Amino acid sequence: MRVVLVERLSPGEQSRLGELEALVKTLKFEVVSILQQVRHPDLTYQIGKGKASELADLVKSTNAERVVFSNQLTPTQAYKLSRLVGVEVVDKFQIVLEIFAMRAGSPEAKLQIEYARLKYEMPKIRVQVKNLLSVEQPGFRGGGEYEVDVRYDMVKRKLANLRRKLKSVEKNREERRKFRRKRGFKLVALAGYTNSGKSTLLNILTDSKAEVDNMYFTTLMPRTRALKASQMTLLTDTVGFIDDLPPSLFEAFKATLEEIYLADLVVMLVDASDSIPEIIRKLKTSQKVLAEYPVKVITVLNKVDLITKEDLERKMGVLQSMTSTLVPISATNGTNLKALLDVIRTNTKPGSF
Ligand code: GDP
Ligand code: MG
């Protein structure tokens, strides 16, 4: 899928395109072009009118199949933009939902995500149906309203149905954890924001050719592999934290963190190239989420190759006051990976749970 990324920033706002790129990469989309604009949000198109027609030209000249906005779009904006540019226009959170759906392992997570998707799309359905009907039957405004209500009610009933199903899904996580421990496996989950280096670390610490040969884990967690250093320790990648997640998507996000419910240890990655306020903000958010899981957490400061020694010392100082165990590494350079493995080993020893 060829996509154009669009970001509108208010004056002085920091770009989040790195995150958006990482997200679309997760879905294996190809970024063919990027459009940025600094201005206050436009009511009709989010970006300005002139920029929107520039976007339409760009979509044509690059043969893009989809446009992805970094900003959250109102249903009307999404509708008007896609009419203008001729391909589907979605926002970051639509992409996030697609990633959640792809990553959902357990039946509970699948239900949770379907629920979130419907809730997120409900206002969009309303706008689409309305616009469609007013185009097709200009004289039948009243009838259109009726159609909208019928389809809207259908979605509402579906939501209620999902809520009921969710309630009845067995909470068997503790059972699964026991099962795994009885067989002597240890599970380590990688957590952290998108782009912090989770997948890179997973690849370097595990033998990527040796997929974990155990149906029980591979069906539940598609990206779980054995550590090179210890075949009984399994490392698993998670979906990653995402900035500005709307509250309606938050439950779905937690459901996709099934790996964390089941883990013996969470390795929380922090991107050393972020500014100190960014690091603090992200770490606090992550810690708040992780506090809801009964699991031990160690913090890893990744990408130390990108910063100076002085910067590293400053950041280590800040992080030390916020964490219990802290290991600085570079996943790409291999710096300090042995120390990290030692810390993982110590923290997954029997009796350390
Ligand atoms: P994820 O979203 O957390 O899975 O992050 P990825 O593993 O996809 O990495 C995001 C980007 O950071 C990629 O471009 C990696 O090559 C890069 N990266 C990861 N670890 C390091 C590191 O230690 N140093 C540097 N310089 N780049 C890194
Ligand atoms: Mg990743």
Tab-separated table of C-alpha atoms and ligand atoms in Angstrom:
chain	number	residue	atom	x	y	z
A	1	MET	CA	0.000	0.000	0.000
A	2	ARG	CA	1.476	3.343	-1.118
A	3	VAL	CA	0.715	6.113	1.362
A	4	VAL	CA	1.249	9.847	1.719
A	5	LEU	CA	1.775	11.077	5.286
A	6	VAL	CA	0.397	14.452	6.330
A	7	GLU	CA	1.121	16.399	9.478
A	8	ARG	CA	-0.293	19.730	10.557
A	9	LEU	CA	1.580	21.353	13.416
A	10	SER	CA	0.529	24.331	15.459
A	11	PRO	CA	3.283	26.962	15.637
A	12	GLY	CA	6.006	25.729	18.010
A	13	GLU	CA	4.663	22.149	18.168
A	14	GLN	CA	7.099	19.231	17.833
A	15	SER	CA	6.786	16.865	14.870
A	16	ARG	CA	5.495	13.315	15.513
A	17	LEU	CA	6.199	12.063	12.000
A	18	GLY	CA	8.818	9.597	13.256
A	19	GLU	CA	6.143	7.821	15.223
A	20	LEU	CA	3.671	7.878	12.341
A	21	GLU	CA	6.290	6.440	9.981
A	22	ALA	CA	7.058	3.644	12.443
A	23	LEU	CA	3.344	2.883	12.732
A	24	VAL	CA	2.680	2.641	9.002
A	25	LYS	CA	5.871	0.593	8.625
A	26	THR	CA	4.398	-1.891	11.085
A	27	LEU	CA	1.586	-2.428	8.591
A	28	LYS	CA	4.178	-2.751	5.799
A	29	PHE	CA	2.923	0.372	4.002
A	30	GLU	CA	5.290	2.257	1.739
A	31	VAL	CA	5.632	5.988	2.393
A	32	VAL	CA	5.790	7.649	-1.036
A	33	SER	CA	5.649	11.253	0.120
A	34	ILE	CA	5.275	13.508	3.131
A	35	LEU	CA	3.392	16.788	3.431
A	36	GLN	CA	3.785	19.130	6.398
A	37	GLN	CA	2.179	22.413	7.298
A	38	VAL	CA	2.508	24.748	10.257
A	39	ARG	CA	-0.780	26.547	10.936
A	40	HIS	CA	-3.761	26.375	13.240
A	41	PRO	CA	-6.275	23.652	12.357
A	42	ASP	CA	-8.624	24.357	9.481
A	43	LEU	CA	-12.243	23.414	10.117
A	44	THR	CA	-12.868	21.909	6.690
A	45	TYR	CA	-9.664	20.053	5.860
A	46	GLN	CA	-7.487	20.225	9.014
A	47	ILE	CA	-4.774	21.628	6.708
A	48	GLY	CA	-5.374	24.810	4.709
A	49	LYS	CA	-7.383	24.812	1.483
A	50	GLY	CA	-4.356	25.496	-0.705
A	51	LYS	CA	-2.383	22.750	1.013
A	52	ALA	CA	-5.285	20.363	0.525
A	53	SER	CA	-5.263	20.840	-3.243
A	54	GLU	CA	-1.478	20.433	-3.179
A	55	LEU	CA	-2.166	17.122	-1.436
A	56	ALA	CA	-4.583	16.118	-4.194
A	57	ASP	CA	-1.871	16.750	-6.833
A	58	LEU	CA	0.676	14.851	-4.773
A	59	VAL	CA	-1.607	11.836	-4.490
A	60	LYS	CA	-2.014	11.781	-8.263
A	61	SER	CA	1.666	12.257	-9.117
A	62	THR	CA	2.832	9.570	-6.655
A	63	ASN	CA	0.027	7.106	-7.391
A	64	ALA	CA	-0.677	6.942	-3.677
A	65	GLU	CA	-3.481	4.679	-2.537
A	66	ARG	CA	-4.133	6.207	0.828
A	67	VAL	CA	-3.447	9.359	2.845
A	68	VAL	CA	-2.611	9.138	6.538
A	69	PHE	CA	-2.899	12.175	8.794
A	70	SER	CA	-0.862	12.484	11.960
A	71	ASN	CA	-3.632	14.669	13.403
A	72	GLN	CA	-6.941	13.293	14.519
A	73	LEU	CA	-9.572	14.051	11.859
A	74	THR	CA	-13.227	14.762	12.429
A	75	PRO	CA	-15.526	12.490	10.396
A	76	THR	CA	-16.459	15.439	8.198
A	77	GLN	CA	-12.827	16.341	7.544
A	78	ALA	CA	-12.007	12.748	6.594
A	79	TYR	CA	-14.983	12.665	4.253
A	80	LYS	CA	-14.272	16.015	2.581
A	81	LEU	CA	-10.575	15.272	2.195
A	82	SER	CA	-11.177	11.927	0.546
A	83	ARG	CA	-13.671	13.521	-1.871
A	84	LEU	CA	-10.992	16.057	-2.752
A	85	VAL	CA	-7.963	13.800	-3.152
A	86	GLY	CA	-9.740	10.771	-4.596
A	87	VAL	CA	-8.350	8.133	-2.245
A	88	GLU	CA	-9.166	7.065	1.285
A	89	VAL	CA	-8.010	9.532	3.952
A	90	VAL	CA	-7.522	8.246	7.490
A	91	ASP	CA	-5.884	9.468	10.664
A	92	LYS	CA	-3.186	7.965	12.859
A	93	PHE	CA	-5.731	6.332	15.121
A	94	GLN	CA	-7.297	4.400	12.275
A	95	ILE	CA	-3.797	3.012	11.624
A	96	VAL	CA	-3.382	2.246	15.319
A	97	LEU	CA	-6.620	0.259	15.255
A	98	GLU	CA	-5.407	-1.716	12.254
A	99	ILE	CA	-2.202	-2.539	14.127
A	100	PHE	CA	-4.147	-3.581	17.206
A	101	ALA	CA	-6.319	-5.839	15.080
A	102	MET	CA	-3.255	-7.401	13.490
A	103	ARG	CA	-1.570	-7.974	16.821
A	104	ALA	CA	-4.555	-9.182	18.808
A	105	GLY	CA	-3.862	-12.692	20.010
A	106	SER	CA	-6.450	-13.666	22.577
A	107	PRO	CA	-10.194	-13.820	21.926
A	108	GLU	CA	-10.613	-11.144	24.565
A	109	ALA	CA	-8.239	-8.780	22.772
A	110	LYS	CA	-10.034	-9.418	19.475
A	111	LEU	CA	-13.391	-8.516	20.997
A	112	GLN	CA	-11.950	-5.491	22.740
A	113	ILE	CA	-10.503	-4.194	19.480
A	114	GLU	CA	-13.633	-4.807	17.455
A	115	TYR	CA	-15.467	-2.865	20.131
A	116	ALA	CA	-13.013	0.040	19.988
A	117	ARG	CA	-13.101	0.082	16.197
A	118	LEU	CA	-16.874	0.349	16.057
A	119	LYS	CA	-16.885	3.072	18.683
A	120	TYR	CA	-14.213	5.023	16.856
A	121	GLU	CA	-15.968	4.675	13.518
A	122	MET	CA	-19.512	5.355	14.667
A	123	PRO	CA	-19.439	9.127	14.094
A	124	LYS	CA	-17.818	8.469	10.707
A	125	ILE	CA	-20.599	6.110	9.676
A	126	ARG	CA	-23.136	8.817	10.451
A	127	VAL	CA	-21.404	11.381	8.228
A	128	GLN	CA	-20.807	8.956	5.385
A	129	VAL	CA	-24.344	7.649	5.244
A	130	LYS	CA	-25.763	11.161	5.416
A	131	ASN	CA	-23.544	12.480	2.637
A	132	LEU	CA	-24.120	9.472	0.466
A	133	LEU	CA	-27.884	9.823	0.747
A	134	SER	CA	-27.966	13.547	0.148
A	135	VAL	CA	-25.959	13.020	-3.049
A	136	GLU	CA	-28.044	10.138	-4.289
A	137	GLN	CA	-31.452	11.467	-3.328
A	138	PRO	CA	-31.299	15.223	-3.088
A	139	GLY	CA	-35.008	15.547	-2.452
A	140	PHE	CA	-35.244	12.959	0.282
A	141	ARG	CA	-33.653	14.562	3.294
A	142	GLY	CA	-36.230	13.169	5.692
A	143	GLY	CA	-35.878	9.646	4.350
A	144	GLY	CA	-32.108	9.981	4.653
A	145	GLU	CA	-32.354	10.732	8.329
A	146	TYR	CA	-34.356	7.562	8.781
A	147	GLU	CA	-31.718	5.495	6.940
A	148	VAL	CA	-28.977	6.962	9.123
A	149	ASP	CA	-30.886	6.059	12.242
A	150	VAL	CA	-31.436	2.489	11.090
A	151	ARG	CA	-27.750	1.910	10.340
A	152	TYR	CA	-26.702	3.706	13.480
A	153	ASP	CA	-28.966	1.514	15.591
A	154	MET	CA	-27.506	-1.561	13.967
A	155	VAL	CA	-24.004	-0.575	15.046
A	156	LYS	CA	-25.272	0.250	18.512
A	157	ARG	CA	-26.819	-3.197	18.864
A	158	LYS	CA	-23.572	-4.764	17.683
A	159	LEU	CA	-21.697	-2.804	20.351
A	160	ALA	CA	-24.034	-3.972	23.093
A	161	ASN	CA	-23.603	-7.527	21.876
A	162	LEU	CA	-19.812	-7.226	21.998
A	163	ARG	CA	-19.980	-5.790	25.511
A	164	ARG	CA	-21.948	-8.841	26.626
A	165	LYS	CA	-19.478	-11.233	25.003
A	166	LEU	CA	-16.534	-9.441	26.549
A	167	LYS	CA	-18.014	-9.907	29.976
A	168	SER	CA	-18.368	-13.612	29.460
A	169	VAL	CA	-14.827	-14.242	28.180
A	170	GLU	CA	-12.965	-16.359	30.701
A	171	LYS	CA	-10.161	-14.641	32.511
A	172	ASN	CA	-7.669	-17.450	32.270
A	173	ARG	CA	-4.404	-15.567	32.245
A	174	GLU	CA	-3.210	-16.927	35.556
A	175	GLU	CA	-3.831	-20.444	34.238
A	176	ARG	CA	-1.702	-19.788	31.194
A	177	ARG	CA	1.098	-18.319	33.254
A	178	LYS	CA	1.094	-21.394	35.507
A	179	PHE	CA	1.142	-23.714	32.520
A	180	ARG	CA	4.173	-21.982	31.054
A	181	ARG	CA	6.083	-21.902	34.317
A	182	LYS	CA	5.440	-25.574	34.962
A	183	ARG	CA	7.228	-26.281	31.706
A	184	GLY	CA	10.143	-24.123	32.843
A	185	PHE	CA	9.780	-21.279	30.332
A	186	LYS	CA	10.357	-17.688	31.292
A	187	LEU	CA	8.677	-14.918	29.388
A	188	VAL	CA	10.220	-11.482	28.983
A	189	ALA	CA	8.106	-8.774	27.318
A	190	LEU	CA	9.561	-5.739	25.586
A	191	ALA	CA	7.584	-2.578	26.262
A	192	GLY	CA	8.109	1.079	25.389
A	193	TYR	CA	6.979	3.684	22.898
A	194	THR	CA	6.850	3.037	19.189
A	195	ASN	CA	10.313	3.687	17.726
A	196	SER	CA	12.200	3.060	20.986
A	197	GLY	CA	13.925	0.027	19.454
A	198	LYS	CA	11.908	-2.969	20.690
A	199	SER	CA	11.976	-4.903	17.422
A	200	THR	CA	15.674	-4.152	16.891
A	201	LEU	CA	16.499	-5.483	20.343
A	202	LEU	CA	14.318	-8.545	19.846
A	203	ASN	CA	16.150	-9.352	16.610
A	204	ILE	CA	19.594	-8.954	18.097
A	205	LEU	CA	18.969	-10.950	21.274
A	206	THR	CA	17.143	-13.803	19.611
A	207	ASP	CA	17.876	-16.083	16.767
A	208	SER	CA	15.399	-14.709	14.270
A	209	LYS	CA	15.482	-17.893	12.221
A	210	ALA	CA	14.520	-19.996	15.240
A	211	GLU	CA	10.868	-19.148	15.618
A	212	VAL	CA	9.663	-20.373	18.966
A	213	ASP	CA	8.614	-23.904	18.229
A	214	ASN	CA	5.687	-24.106	20.544
A	215	MET	CA	2.171	-23.769	19.262
A	216	TYR	CA	0.987	-22.545	22.571
A	217	PHE	CA	3.099	-19.408	22.413
A	218	THR	CA	3.236	-18.729	18.721
A	219	THR	CA	-0.512	-18.634	18.283
A	220	LEU	CA	-0.931	-16.433	21.313
A	221	MET	CA	1.987	-14.136	20.585
A	222	PRO	CA	3.125	-14.008	17.006
A	223	ARG	CA	6.417	-12.321	17.773
A	224	THR	CA	7.908	-14.489	20.488
A	225	ARG	CA	11.376	-15.994	20.148
A	226	ALA	CA	13.933	-17.746	22.341
A	227	LEU	CA	16.945	-15.829	23.612
A	228	LYS	CA	20.207	-16.870	21.965
A	229	ALA	CA	21.790	-16.887	25.409
A	230	SER	CA	19.128	-19.119	26.973
A	231	GLN	CA	16.636	-21.137	24.974
A	232	MET	CA	14.244	-21.404	27.921
A	233	THR	CA	13.821	-17.632	28.090
A	234	LEU	CA	11.333	-16.294	25.583
A	235	LEU	CA	11.383	-12.709	24.433
A	236	THR	CA	8.242	-11.127	23.039
A	237	ASP	CA	7.607	-7.852	21.238
A	238	THR	CA	4.571	-5.754	22.190
A	239	VAL	CA	2.528	-3.289	20.198
A	240	GLY	CA	4.168	-0.299	21.876
A	241	PHE	CA	2.850	2.845	23.493
A	242	ILE	CA	1.432	5.515	21.230
A	243	ASP	CA	1.258	9.242	21.786
A	244	ASP	CA	-2.081	11.056	22.285
A	245	LEU	CA	-4.114	7.857	22.271
A	246	PRO	CA	-7.801	8.879	22.444
A	247	PRO	CA	-9.553	7.461	25.535
A	248	SER	CA	-11.873	5.378	23.328
A	249	LEU	CA	-8.857	3.385	22.136
A	250	PHE	CA	-7.233	2.934	25.491
A	251	GLU	CA	-9.025	-0.256	26.545
A	252	ALA	CA	-8.197	-1.816	23.194
A	253	PHE	CA	-4.586	-0.847	23.699
A	254	LYS	CA	-4.458	-2.578	27.068
A	255	ALA	CA	-6.032	-5.682	25.584
A	256	THR	CA	-3.239	-5.906	23.031
A	257	LEU	CA	-0.709	-5.974	25.857
A	258	GLU	CA	-1.613	-9.578	26.630
A	259	GLU	CA	2.112	-10.348	26.566
A	260	ILE	CA	2.572	-8.168	29.605
A	261	TYR	CA	-0.120	-9.926	31.628
A	262	LEU	CA	1.710	-13.159	31.032
A	263	ALA	CA	5.291	-11.991	31.445
A	264	ASP	CA	7.686	-12.743	34.281
A	265	LEU	CA	9.618	-9.605	33.491
A	266	VAL	CA	9.001	-6.461	31.437
A	267	VAL	CA	11.922	-4.716	29.772
A	268	MET	CA	10.834	-1.104	29.346
A	269	LEU	CA	12.725	0.681	26.559
A	270	VAL	CA	13.407	4.398	26.646
A	271	ASP	CA	14.790	6.299	23.635
A	272	ALA	CA	17.942	8.136	24.768
A	273	SER	CA	17.761	10.522	21.803
A	274	ASP	CA	14.518	12.071	23.117
A	275	SER	CA	14.803	15.285	25.142
A	276	ILE	CA	14.711	14.993	28.942
A	277	PRO	CA	11.118	16.332	29.208
A	278	GLU	CA	10.039	13.836	26.503
A	279	ILE	CA	11.783	11.006	28.334
A	280	ILE	CA	10.108	11.905	31.623
A	281	ARG	CA	6.681	12.278	30.023
A	282	LYS	CA	6.885	8.957	28.197
A	283	LEU	CA	8.330	7.073	31.140
A	284	LYS	CA	5.639	8.367	33.488
A	285	THR	CA	2.877	7.332	31.077
A	286	SER	CA	4.408	3.884	30.633
A	287	GLN	CA	4.866	3.386	34.352
A	288	LYS	CA	1.254	4.339	34.965
A	289	VAL	CA	0.033	1.700	32.509
A	290	LEU	CA	2.451	-0.964	33.703
A	291	ALA	CA	1.485	-0.389	37.335
A	292	GLU	CA	-1.806	-2.116	36.484
A	293	TYR	CA	-0.022	-5.391	35.751
A	294	PRO	CA	1.381	-7.711	38.421
A	295	VAL	CA	4.843	-7.823	36.877
A	296	LYS	CA	8.408	-6.759	37.577
A	297	VAL	CA	9.839	-4.011	35.339
A	298	ILE	CA	13.402	-3.057	34.450
A	299	THR	CA	14.207	0.071	32.443
A	300	VAL	CA	16.601	0.150	29.505
A	301	LEU	CA	17.960	3.373	28.054
A	302	ASN	CA	18.442	2.510	24.368
A	303	LYS	CA	20.243	4.343	21.515
A	304	VAL	CA	23.047	5.657	23.746
A	305	ASP	CA	25.193	5.761	20.588
A	306	LEU	CA	23.189	8.807	19.505
A	307	ILE	CA	24.081	11.035	22.482
A	308	THR	CA	27.210	12.490	24.077
A	309	LYS	CA	28.726	11.171	27.293
A	310	GLU	CA	27.595	14.272	29.201
A	311	ASP	CA	24.070	13.946	27.867
A	312	LEU	CA	24.033	10.270	28.843
A	313	GLU	CA	25.127	11.086	32.402
A	314	ARG	CA	22.416	13.717	32.732
A	315	LYS	CA	19.734	11.369	31.431
A	316	MET	CA	20.935	8.467	33.581
A	317	GLY	CA	20.736	10.773	36.610
A	318	VAL	CA	17.129	11.705	35.840
A	319	LEU	CA	16.096	8.101	35.128
A	320	GLN	CA	17.802	6.675	38.195
A	321	SER	CA	15.506	8.721	40.394
A	322	MET	CA	12.466	7.288	38.578
A	323	THR	CA	13.377	3.603	38.212
A	324	SER	CA	14.701	0.715	40.293
A	325	THR	CA	16.872	-1.062	37.706
A	326	LEU	CA	18.383	0.874	34.823
A	327	VAL	CA	20.628	-0.409	31.995
A	328	PRO	CA	21.992	1.866	29.222
A	329	ILE	CA	22.462	0.072	25.871
A	330	SER	CA	22.710	0.481	22.138
A	331	ALA	CA	20.745	-2.194	20.324
A	332	THR	CA	22.314	-1.377	16.968
A	333	ASN	CA	25.935	-1.136	18.205
A	334	GLY	CA	25.598	-3.966	20.709
A	335	THR	CA	26.836	-1.772	23.573
A	336	ASN	CA	26.240	-3.282	27.018
A	337	LEU	CA	24.016	-6.113	25.808
A	338	LYS	CA	25.885	-8.605	27.990
A	339	ALA	CA	25.063	-6.556	31.068
A	340	LEU	CA	21.429	-6.470	29.978
A	341	LEU	CA	21.335	-10.251	29.598
A	342	ASP	CA	22.788	-10.598	33.099
A	343	VAL	CA	20.098	-8.345	34.531
A	344	ILE	CA	17.412	-10.322	32.671
A	345	ARG	CA	18.840	-13.581	34.016
A	346	THR	CA	18.952	-12.334	37.611
A	347	ASN	CA	15.411	-11.022	37.420
A	348	THR	CA	13.885	-14.181	35.952
A	349	LYS	CA	15.572	-16.632	38.338
A	350	PRO	CA	13.146	-18.931	40.138
A	351	GLY	CA	12.177	-17.268	43.365
A	352	SER	CA	12.569	-13.804	41.899
A	353	PHE	CA	8.930	-13.707	40.692
B	1	GDP	P1	10.086	-0.251	17.838
B	1	GDP	O1	9.019	0.591	17.224
B	1	GDP	O2	10.176	0.018	19.318
B	1	GDP	O3	9.985	-1.697	17.507
B	1	GDP	O4	11.481	0.320	17.243
B	1	GDP	P2	12.404	-0.300	16.096
B	1	GDP	O5	13.154	-1.471	16.592
B	1	GDP	O6	11.584	-0.466	14.872
B	1	GDP	O7	13.451	0.883	15.909
B	1	GDP	C1	13.070	2.187	15.529
B	1	GDP	C2	14.240	2.881	14.847
B	1	GDP	O8	15.296	3.107	15.784
B	1	GDP	C3	14.856	2.040	13.732
B	1	GDP	O9	15.185	2.907	12.684
B	1	GDP	C4	16.100	1.438	14.375
B	1	GDP	O10	17.107	1.173	13.427
B	1	GDP	C5	16.523	2.531	15.322
B	1	GDP	N1	17.279	2.030	16.489
B	1	GDP	C6	16.940	1.019	17.329
B	1	GDP	N2	17.881	0.839	18.279
B	1	GDP	C7	18.848	1.748	18.035
B	1	GDP	C8	20.114	2.071	18.665
B	1	GDP	O11	20.541	1.491	19.652
B	1	GDP	N3	20.808	3.109	18.105
B	1	GDP	C9	20.383	3.784	17.010
B	1	GDP	N4	21.156	4.765	16.550
B	1	GDP	N5	19.235	3.507	16.405
B	1	GDP	C10	18.456	2.511	16.895
B	2	MG	MG	8.436	-2.752	16.546
